[in-house]
Short mmCIF file of N, CA and C in Angstrom, two decimals:
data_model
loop_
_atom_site.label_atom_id
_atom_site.label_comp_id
_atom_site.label_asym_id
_atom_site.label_seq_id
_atom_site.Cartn_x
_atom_site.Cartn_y
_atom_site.Cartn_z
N UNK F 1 -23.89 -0.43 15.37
CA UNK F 1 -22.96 0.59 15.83
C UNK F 1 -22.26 0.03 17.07
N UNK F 2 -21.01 -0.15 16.69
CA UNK F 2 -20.44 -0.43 18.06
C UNK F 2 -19.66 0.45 19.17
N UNK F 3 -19.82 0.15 20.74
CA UNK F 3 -20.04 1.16 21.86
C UNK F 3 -19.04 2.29 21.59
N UNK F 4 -17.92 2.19 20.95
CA UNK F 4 -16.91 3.44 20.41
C UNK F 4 -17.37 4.32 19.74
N UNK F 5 -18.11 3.86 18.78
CA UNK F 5 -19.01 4.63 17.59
C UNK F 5 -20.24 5.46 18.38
N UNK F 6 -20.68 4.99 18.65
CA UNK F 6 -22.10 5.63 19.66
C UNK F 6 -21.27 6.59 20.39
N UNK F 7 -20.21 6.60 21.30
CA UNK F 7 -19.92 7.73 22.14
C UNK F 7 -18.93 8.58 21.14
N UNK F 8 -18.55 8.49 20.22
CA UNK F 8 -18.06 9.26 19.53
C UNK F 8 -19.28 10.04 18.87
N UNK F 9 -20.12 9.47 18.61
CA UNK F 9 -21.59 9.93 17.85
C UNK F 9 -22.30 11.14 19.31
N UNK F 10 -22.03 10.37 20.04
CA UNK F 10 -23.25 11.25 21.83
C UNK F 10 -22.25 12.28 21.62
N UNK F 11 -20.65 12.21 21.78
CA UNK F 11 -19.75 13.52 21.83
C UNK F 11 -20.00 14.77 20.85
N UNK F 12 -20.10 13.96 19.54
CA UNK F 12 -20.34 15.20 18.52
C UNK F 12 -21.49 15.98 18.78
N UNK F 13 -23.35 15.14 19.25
CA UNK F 13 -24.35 15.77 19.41
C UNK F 13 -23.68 17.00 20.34
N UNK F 14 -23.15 16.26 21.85
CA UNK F 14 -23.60 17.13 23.09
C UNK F 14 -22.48 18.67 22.88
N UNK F 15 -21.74 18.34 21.83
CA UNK F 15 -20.61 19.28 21.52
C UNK F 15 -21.54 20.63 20.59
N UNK F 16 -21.95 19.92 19.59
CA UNK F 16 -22.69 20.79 18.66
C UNK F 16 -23.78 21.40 19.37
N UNK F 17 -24.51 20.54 20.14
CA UNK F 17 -25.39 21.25 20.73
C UNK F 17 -25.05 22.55 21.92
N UNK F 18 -24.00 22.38 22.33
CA UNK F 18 -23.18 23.11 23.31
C UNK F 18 -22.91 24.10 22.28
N UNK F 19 -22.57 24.35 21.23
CA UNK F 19 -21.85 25.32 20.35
C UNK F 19 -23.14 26.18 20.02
N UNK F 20 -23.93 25.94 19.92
CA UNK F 20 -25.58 26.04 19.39
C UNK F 20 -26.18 27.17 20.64
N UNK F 21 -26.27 26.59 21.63
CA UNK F 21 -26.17 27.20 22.72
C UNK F 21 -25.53 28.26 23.31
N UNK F 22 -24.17 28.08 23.08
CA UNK F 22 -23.38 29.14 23.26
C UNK F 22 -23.70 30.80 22.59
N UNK F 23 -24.11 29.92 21.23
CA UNK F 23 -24.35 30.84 19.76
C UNK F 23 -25.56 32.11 20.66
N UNK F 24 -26.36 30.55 20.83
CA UNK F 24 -28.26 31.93 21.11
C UNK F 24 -27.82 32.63 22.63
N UNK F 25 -26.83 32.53 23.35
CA UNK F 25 -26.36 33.37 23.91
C UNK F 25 -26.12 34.21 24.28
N UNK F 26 -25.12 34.87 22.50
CA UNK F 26 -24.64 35.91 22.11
C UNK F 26 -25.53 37.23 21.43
N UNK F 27 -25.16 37.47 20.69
CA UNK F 27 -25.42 38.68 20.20
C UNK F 27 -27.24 38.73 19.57
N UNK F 28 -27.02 37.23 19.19
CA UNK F 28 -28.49 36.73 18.49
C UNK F 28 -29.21 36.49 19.76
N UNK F 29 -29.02 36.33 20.92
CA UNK F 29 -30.25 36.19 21.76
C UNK F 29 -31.03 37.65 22.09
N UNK F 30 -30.18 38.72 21.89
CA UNK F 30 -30.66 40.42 22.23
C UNK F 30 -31.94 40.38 20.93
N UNK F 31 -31.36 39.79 19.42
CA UNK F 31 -32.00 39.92 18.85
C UNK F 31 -33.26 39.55 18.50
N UNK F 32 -33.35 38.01 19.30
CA UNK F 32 -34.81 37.33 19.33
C UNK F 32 -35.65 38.26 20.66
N UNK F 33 -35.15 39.13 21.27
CA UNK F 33 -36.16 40.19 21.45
C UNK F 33 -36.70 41.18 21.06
N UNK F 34 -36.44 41.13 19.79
CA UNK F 34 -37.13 42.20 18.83
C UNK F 34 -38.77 42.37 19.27
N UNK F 35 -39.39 41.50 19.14
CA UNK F 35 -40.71 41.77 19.80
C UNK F 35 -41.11 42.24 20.84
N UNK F 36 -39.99 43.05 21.01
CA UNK F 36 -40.36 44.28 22.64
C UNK F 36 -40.08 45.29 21.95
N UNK F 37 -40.16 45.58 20.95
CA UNK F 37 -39.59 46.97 20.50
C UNK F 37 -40.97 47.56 20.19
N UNK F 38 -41.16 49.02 21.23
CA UNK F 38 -42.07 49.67 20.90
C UNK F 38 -42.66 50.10 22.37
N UNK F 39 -43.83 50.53 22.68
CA UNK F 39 -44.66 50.62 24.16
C UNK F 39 -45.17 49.55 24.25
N UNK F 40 -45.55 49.33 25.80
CA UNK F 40 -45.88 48.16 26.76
C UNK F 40 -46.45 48.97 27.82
N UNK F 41 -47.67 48.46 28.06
CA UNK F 41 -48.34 49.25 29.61
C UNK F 41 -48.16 47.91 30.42
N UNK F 42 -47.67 48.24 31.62
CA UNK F 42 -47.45 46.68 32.53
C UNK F 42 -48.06 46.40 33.79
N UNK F 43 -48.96 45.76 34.02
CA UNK F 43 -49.78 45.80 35.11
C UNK F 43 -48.79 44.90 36.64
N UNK F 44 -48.57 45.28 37.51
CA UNK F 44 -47.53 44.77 38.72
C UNK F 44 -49.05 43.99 39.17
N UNK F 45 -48.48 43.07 39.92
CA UNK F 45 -49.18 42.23 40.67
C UNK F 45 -48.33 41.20 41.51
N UNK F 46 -48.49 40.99 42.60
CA UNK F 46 -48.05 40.65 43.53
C UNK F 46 -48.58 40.16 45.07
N UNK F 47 -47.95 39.52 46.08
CA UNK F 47 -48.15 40.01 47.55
C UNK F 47 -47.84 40.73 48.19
N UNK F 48 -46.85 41.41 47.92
CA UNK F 48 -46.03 42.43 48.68
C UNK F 48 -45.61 43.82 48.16
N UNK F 49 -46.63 44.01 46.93
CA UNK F 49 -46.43 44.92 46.47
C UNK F 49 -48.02 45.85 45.99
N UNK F 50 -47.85 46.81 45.79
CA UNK F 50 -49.13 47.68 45.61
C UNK F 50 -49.66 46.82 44.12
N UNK F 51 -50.69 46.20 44.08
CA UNK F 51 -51.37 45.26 42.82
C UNK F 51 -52.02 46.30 42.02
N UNK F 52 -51.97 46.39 40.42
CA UNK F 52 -52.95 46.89 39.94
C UNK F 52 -52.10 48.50 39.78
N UNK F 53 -50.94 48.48 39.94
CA UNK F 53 -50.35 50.02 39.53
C UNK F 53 -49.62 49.57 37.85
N UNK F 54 -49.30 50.81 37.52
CA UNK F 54 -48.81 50.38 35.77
C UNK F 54 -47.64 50.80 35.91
N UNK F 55 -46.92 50.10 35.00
CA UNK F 55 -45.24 50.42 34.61
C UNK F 55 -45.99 50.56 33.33
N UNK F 56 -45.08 51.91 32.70
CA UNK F 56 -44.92 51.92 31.13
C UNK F 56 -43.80 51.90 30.78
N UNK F 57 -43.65 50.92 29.86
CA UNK F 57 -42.23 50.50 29.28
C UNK F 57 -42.10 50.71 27.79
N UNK F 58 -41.10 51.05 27.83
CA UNK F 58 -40.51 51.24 25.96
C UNK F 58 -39.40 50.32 26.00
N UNK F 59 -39.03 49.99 24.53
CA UNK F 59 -38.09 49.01 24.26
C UNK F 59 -37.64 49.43 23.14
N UNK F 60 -35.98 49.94 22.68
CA UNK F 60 -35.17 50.30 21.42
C UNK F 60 -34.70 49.54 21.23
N UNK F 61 -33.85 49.23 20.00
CA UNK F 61 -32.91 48.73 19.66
C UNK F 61 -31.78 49.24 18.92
N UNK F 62 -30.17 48.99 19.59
CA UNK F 62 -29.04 49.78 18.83
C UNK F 62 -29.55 49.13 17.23
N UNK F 63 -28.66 49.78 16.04
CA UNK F 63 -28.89 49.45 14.51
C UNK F 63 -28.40 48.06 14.32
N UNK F 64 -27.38 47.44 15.40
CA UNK F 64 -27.23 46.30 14.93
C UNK F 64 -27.39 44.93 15.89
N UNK F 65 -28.69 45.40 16.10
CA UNK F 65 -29.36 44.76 16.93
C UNK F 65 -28.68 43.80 18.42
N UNK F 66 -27.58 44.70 18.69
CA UNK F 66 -26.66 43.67 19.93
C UNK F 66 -27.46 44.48 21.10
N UNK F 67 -27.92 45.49 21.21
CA UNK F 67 -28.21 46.28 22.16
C UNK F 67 -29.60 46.66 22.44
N UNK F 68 -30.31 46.54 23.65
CA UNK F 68 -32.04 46.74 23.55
C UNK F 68 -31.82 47.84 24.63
N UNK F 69 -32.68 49.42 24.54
CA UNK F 69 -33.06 50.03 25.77
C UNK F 69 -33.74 50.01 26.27
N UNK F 70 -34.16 49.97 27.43
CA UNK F 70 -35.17 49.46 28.10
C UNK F 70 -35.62 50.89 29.16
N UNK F 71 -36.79 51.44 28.76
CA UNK F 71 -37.00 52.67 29.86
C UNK F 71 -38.60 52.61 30.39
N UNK F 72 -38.53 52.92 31.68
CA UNK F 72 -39.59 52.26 32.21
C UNK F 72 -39.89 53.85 33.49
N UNK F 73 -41.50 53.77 33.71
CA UNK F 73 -41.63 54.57 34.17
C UNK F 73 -42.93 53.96 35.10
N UNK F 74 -42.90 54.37 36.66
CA UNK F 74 -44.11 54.28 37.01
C UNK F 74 -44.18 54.99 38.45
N UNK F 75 -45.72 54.71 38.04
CA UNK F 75 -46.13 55.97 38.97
C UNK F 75 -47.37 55.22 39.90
N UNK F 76 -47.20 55.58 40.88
CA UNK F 76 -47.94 54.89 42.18
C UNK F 76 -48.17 55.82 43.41
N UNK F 77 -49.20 56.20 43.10
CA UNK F 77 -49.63 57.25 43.86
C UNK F 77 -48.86 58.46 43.65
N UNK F 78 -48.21 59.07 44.57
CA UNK F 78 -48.06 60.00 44.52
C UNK F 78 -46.22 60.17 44.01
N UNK F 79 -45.85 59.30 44.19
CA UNK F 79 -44.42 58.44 43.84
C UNK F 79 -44.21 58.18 42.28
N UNK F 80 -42.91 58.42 42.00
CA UNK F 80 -42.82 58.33 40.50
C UNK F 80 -41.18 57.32 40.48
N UNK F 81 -41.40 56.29 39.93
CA UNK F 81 -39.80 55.36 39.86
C UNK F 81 -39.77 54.94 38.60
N UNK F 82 -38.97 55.59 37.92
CA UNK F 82 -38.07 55.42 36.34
C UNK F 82 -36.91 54.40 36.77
N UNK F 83 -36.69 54.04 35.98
CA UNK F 83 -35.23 53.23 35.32
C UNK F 83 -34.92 53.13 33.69
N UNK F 84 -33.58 53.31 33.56
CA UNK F 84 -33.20 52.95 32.23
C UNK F 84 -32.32 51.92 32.32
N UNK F 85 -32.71 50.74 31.57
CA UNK F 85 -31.58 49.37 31.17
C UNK F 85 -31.00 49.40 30.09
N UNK F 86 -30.02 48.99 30.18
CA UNK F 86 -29.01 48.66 28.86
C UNK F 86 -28.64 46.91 28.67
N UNK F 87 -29.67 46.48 28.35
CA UNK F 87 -29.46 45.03 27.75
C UNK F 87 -28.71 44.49 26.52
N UNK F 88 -27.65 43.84 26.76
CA UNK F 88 -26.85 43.40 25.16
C UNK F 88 -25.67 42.42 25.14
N UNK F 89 -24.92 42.47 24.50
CA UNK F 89 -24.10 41.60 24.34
C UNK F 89 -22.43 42.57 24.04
N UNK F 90 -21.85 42.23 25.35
CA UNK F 90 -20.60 42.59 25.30
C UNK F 90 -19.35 42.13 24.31
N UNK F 91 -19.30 42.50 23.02
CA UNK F 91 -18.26 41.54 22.22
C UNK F 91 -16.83 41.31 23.08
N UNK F 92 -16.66 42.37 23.94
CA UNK F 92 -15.00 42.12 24.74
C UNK F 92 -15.13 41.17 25.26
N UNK F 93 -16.22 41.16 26.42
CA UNK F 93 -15.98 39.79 27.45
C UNK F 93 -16.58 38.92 26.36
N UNK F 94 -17.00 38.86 25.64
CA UNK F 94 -18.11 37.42 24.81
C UNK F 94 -19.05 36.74 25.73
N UNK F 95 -19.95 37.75 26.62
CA UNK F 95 -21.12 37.73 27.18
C UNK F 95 -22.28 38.63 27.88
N UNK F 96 -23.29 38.17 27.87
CA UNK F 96 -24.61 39.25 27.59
C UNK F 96 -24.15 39.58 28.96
N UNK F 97 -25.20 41.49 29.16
CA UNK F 97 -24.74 41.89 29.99
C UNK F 97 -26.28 43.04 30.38
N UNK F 98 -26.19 43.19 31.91
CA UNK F 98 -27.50 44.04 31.79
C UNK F 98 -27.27 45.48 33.17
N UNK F 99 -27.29 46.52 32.51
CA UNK F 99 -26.97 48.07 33.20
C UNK F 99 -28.36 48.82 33.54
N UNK F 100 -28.66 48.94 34.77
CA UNK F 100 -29.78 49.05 35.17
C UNK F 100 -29.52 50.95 36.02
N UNK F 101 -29.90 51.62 35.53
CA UNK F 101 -29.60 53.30 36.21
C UNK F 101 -31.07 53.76 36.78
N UNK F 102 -30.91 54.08 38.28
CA UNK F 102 -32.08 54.40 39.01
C UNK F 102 -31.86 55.73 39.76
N UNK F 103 -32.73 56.19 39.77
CA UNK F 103 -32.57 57.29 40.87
C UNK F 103 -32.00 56.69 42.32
N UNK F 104 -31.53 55.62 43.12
CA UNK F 104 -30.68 54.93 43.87
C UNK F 104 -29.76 54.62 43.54
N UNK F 105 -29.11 54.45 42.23
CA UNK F 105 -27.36 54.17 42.08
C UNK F 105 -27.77 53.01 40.73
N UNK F 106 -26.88 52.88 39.72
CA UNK F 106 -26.66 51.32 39.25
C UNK F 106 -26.73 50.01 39.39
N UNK F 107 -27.35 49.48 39.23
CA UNK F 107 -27.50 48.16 39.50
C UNK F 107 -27.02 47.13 38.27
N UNK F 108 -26.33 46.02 38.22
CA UNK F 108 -25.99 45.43 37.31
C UNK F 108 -26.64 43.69 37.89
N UNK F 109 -26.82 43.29 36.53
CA UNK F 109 -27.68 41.72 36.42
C UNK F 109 -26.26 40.45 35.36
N UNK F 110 -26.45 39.22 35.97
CA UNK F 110 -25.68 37.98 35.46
C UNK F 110 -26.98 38.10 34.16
N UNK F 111 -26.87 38.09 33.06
CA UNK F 111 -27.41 37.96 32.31
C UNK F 111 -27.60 35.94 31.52
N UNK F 112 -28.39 35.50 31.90
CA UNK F 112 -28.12 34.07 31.15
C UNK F 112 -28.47 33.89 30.52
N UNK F 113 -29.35 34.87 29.35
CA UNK F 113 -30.12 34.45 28.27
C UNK F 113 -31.17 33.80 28.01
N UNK F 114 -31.64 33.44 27.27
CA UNK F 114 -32.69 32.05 26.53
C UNK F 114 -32.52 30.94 27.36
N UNK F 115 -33.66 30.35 28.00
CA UNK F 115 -33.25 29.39 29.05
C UNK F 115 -34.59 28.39 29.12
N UNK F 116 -34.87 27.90 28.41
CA UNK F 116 -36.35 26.93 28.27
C UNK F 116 -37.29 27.94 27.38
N UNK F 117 -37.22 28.60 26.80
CA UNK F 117 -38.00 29.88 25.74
C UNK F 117 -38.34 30.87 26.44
N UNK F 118 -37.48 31.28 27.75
CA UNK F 118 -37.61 32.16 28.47
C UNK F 118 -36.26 33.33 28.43
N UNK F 119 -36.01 34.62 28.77
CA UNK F 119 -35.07 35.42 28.70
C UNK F 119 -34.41 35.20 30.48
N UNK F 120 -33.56 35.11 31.02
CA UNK F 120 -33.76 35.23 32.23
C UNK F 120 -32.05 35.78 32.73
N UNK F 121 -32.16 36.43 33.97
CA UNK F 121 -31.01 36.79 34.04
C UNK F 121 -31.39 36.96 35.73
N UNK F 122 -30.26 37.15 37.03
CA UNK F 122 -30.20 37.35 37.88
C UNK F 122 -29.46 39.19 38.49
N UNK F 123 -30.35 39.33 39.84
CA UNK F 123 -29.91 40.68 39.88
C UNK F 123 -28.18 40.33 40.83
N UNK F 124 -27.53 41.43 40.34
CA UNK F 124 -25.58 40.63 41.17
C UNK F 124 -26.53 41.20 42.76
N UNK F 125 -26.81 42.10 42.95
CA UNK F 125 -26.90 42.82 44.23
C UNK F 125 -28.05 42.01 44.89
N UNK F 126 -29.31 41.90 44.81
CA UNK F 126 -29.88 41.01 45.41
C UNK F 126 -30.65 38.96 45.75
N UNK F 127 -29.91 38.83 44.29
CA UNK F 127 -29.79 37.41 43.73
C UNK F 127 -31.48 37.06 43.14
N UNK F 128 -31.90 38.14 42.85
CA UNK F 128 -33.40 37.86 42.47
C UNK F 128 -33.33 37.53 40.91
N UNK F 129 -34.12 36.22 40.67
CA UNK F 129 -34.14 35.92 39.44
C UNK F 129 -35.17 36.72 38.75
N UNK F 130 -34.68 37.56 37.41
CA UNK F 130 -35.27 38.83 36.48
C UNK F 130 -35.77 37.48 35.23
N UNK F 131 -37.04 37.17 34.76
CA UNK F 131 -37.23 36.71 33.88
C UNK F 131 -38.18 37.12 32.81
N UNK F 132 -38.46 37.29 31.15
CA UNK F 132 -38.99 37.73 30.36
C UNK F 132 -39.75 36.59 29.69
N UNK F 133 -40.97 36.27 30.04
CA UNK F 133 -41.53 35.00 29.48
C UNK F 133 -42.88 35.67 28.49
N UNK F 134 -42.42 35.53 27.57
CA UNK F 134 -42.72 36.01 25.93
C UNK F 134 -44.25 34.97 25.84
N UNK F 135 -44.94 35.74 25.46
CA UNK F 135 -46.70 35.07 25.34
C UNK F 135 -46.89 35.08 23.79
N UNK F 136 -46.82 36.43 23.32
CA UNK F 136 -47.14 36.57 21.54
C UNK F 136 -46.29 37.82 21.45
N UNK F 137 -46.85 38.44 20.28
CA UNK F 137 -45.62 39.72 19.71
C UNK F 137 -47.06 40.78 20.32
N UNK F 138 -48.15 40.30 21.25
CA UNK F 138 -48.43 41.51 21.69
C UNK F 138 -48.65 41.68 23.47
N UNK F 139 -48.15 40.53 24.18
CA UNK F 139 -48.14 40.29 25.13
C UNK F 139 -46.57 39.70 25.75
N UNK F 140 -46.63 39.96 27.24
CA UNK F 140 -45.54 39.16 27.83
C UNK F 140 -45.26 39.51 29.16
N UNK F 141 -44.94 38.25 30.19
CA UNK F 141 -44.44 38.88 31.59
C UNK F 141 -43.36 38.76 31.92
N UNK F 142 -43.04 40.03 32.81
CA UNK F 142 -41.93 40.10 34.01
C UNK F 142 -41.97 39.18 34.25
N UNK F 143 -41.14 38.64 34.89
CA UNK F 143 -41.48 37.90 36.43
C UNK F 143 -40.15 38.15 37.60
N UNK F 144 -40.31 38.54 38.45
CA UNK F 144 -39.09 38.89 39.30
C UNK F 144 -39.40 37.75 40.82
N UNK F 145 -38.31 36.97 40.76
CA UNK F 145 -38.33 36.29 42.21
C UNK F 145 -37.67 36.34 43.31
N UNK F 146 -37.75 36.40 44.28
CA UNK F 146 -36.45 36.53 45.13
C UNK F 146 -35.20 35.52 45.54
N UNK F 147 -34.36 35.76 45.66
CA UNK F 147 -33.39 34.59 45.96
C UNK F 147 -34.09 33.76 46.95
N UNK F 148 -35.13 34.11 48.17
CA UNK F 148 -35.38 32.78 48.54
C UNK F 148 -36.44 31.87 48.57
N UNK F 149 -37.06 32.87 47.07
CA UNK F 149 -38.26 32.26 46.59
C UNK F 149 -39.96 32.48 47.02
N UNK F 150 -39.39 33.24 48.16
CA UNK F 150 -40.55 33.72 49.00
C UNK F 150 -41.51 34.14 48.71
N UNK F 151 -41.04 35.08 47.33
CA UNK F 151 -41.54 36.56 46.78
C UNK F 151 -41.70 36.35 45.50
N UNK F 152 -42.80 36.62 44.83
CA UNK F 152 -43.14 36.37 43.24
C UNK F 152 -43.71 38.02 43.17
N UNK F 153 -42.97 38.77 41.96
CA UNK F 153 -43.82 40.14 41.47
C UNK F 153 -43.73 39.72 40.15
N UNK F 154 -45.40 39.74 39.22
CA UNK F 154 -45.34 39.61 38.23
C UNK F 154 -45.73 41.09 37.27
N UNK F 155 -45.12 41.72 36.29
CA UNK F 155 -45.20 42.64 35.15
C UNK F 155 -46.46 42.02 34.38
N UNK F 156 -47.53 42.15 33.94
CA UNK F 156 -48.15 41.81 33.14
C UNK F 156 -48.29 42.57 32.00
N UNK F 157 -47.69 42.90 30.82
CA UNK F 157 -47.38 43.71 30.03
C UNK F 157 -47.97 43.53 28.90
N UNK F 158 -48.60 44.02 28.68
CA UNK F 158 -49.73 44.28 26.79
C UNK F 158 -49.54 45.75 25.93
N UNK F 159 -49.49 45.58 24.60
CA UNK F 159 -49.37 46.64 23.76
C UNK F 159 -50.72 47.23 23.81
#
């Protein structure tokens, strides 16, 4: 193979593979989370946070699988903090997108998808990396970090 041939050959891989990428991105990356669909009891653990309290989480899916809901409830002592997410794939812009509604206001996340067999996305408002690292179809953790790394809270979540 001579050196023209080879980089015409490296162009096509790193192209296709780029297209490939782009693909699990889209609409099909909401869908390789199908294995959250249903209840999740989630054990928090942390340094800086109360260890050993539960989030209960549910997980829907719209019918054509671009869209996951995400509703979460927990209770810590005497304190009760819900959220509902709207995780999916925006066909207008042609990228994933994540709507977070709290009893404090909206919060919205850079969504990046599939990223080493991980889900991961960043919060816009506090730059904390939000990640979903998938164990089996009956386990899986949170993991929330802070932008300056300081801070690790992990979800430990089982059916």
């Amino acid at each position: 193979m001579n050196l023209r041939s080879f980089w015409v050959a490296l162009t096509i891989m790193l192209v296709g593979g780029s297209v490939a990428l782009a693909q699990d991105q889209g609409s099909g990356a909401i869908r390789k989370l199908a294995f959250l669909s249903g209840s999740w009891r989630c054990v928090i653990q942390g340094k800086e946070v109360p260890s050993g309290d539960v989030d209960r989480v549910n997980y829907e899916f719209s019918p054509d699988w671009s869209w996951m809901i995400e509703r979460s409830d927990l209770r810590e002592n005497a304190h009760r903090y819900w959220s509902t997410q709207r995780w999916g794939y925006d066909a207008r812009s042609k990228q994933l997108v994540a709507y977070q509604f709290t009893p404090n206001g909206v919060f919205t996340k850079r969504v990046e998808g599939w990223v080493g067999g991980r889900f991961q996305s960043t919060r816009n408002d506090t730059g904390a990396t939000v990640t979903i690292n998938p164990i089996n179809e009956n386990a899986f953790d949170w993991v929330i970090e802070s932008a300056d790394h300081s801070n690790t809270v992990t979800e430990v979540c089982r059916r």
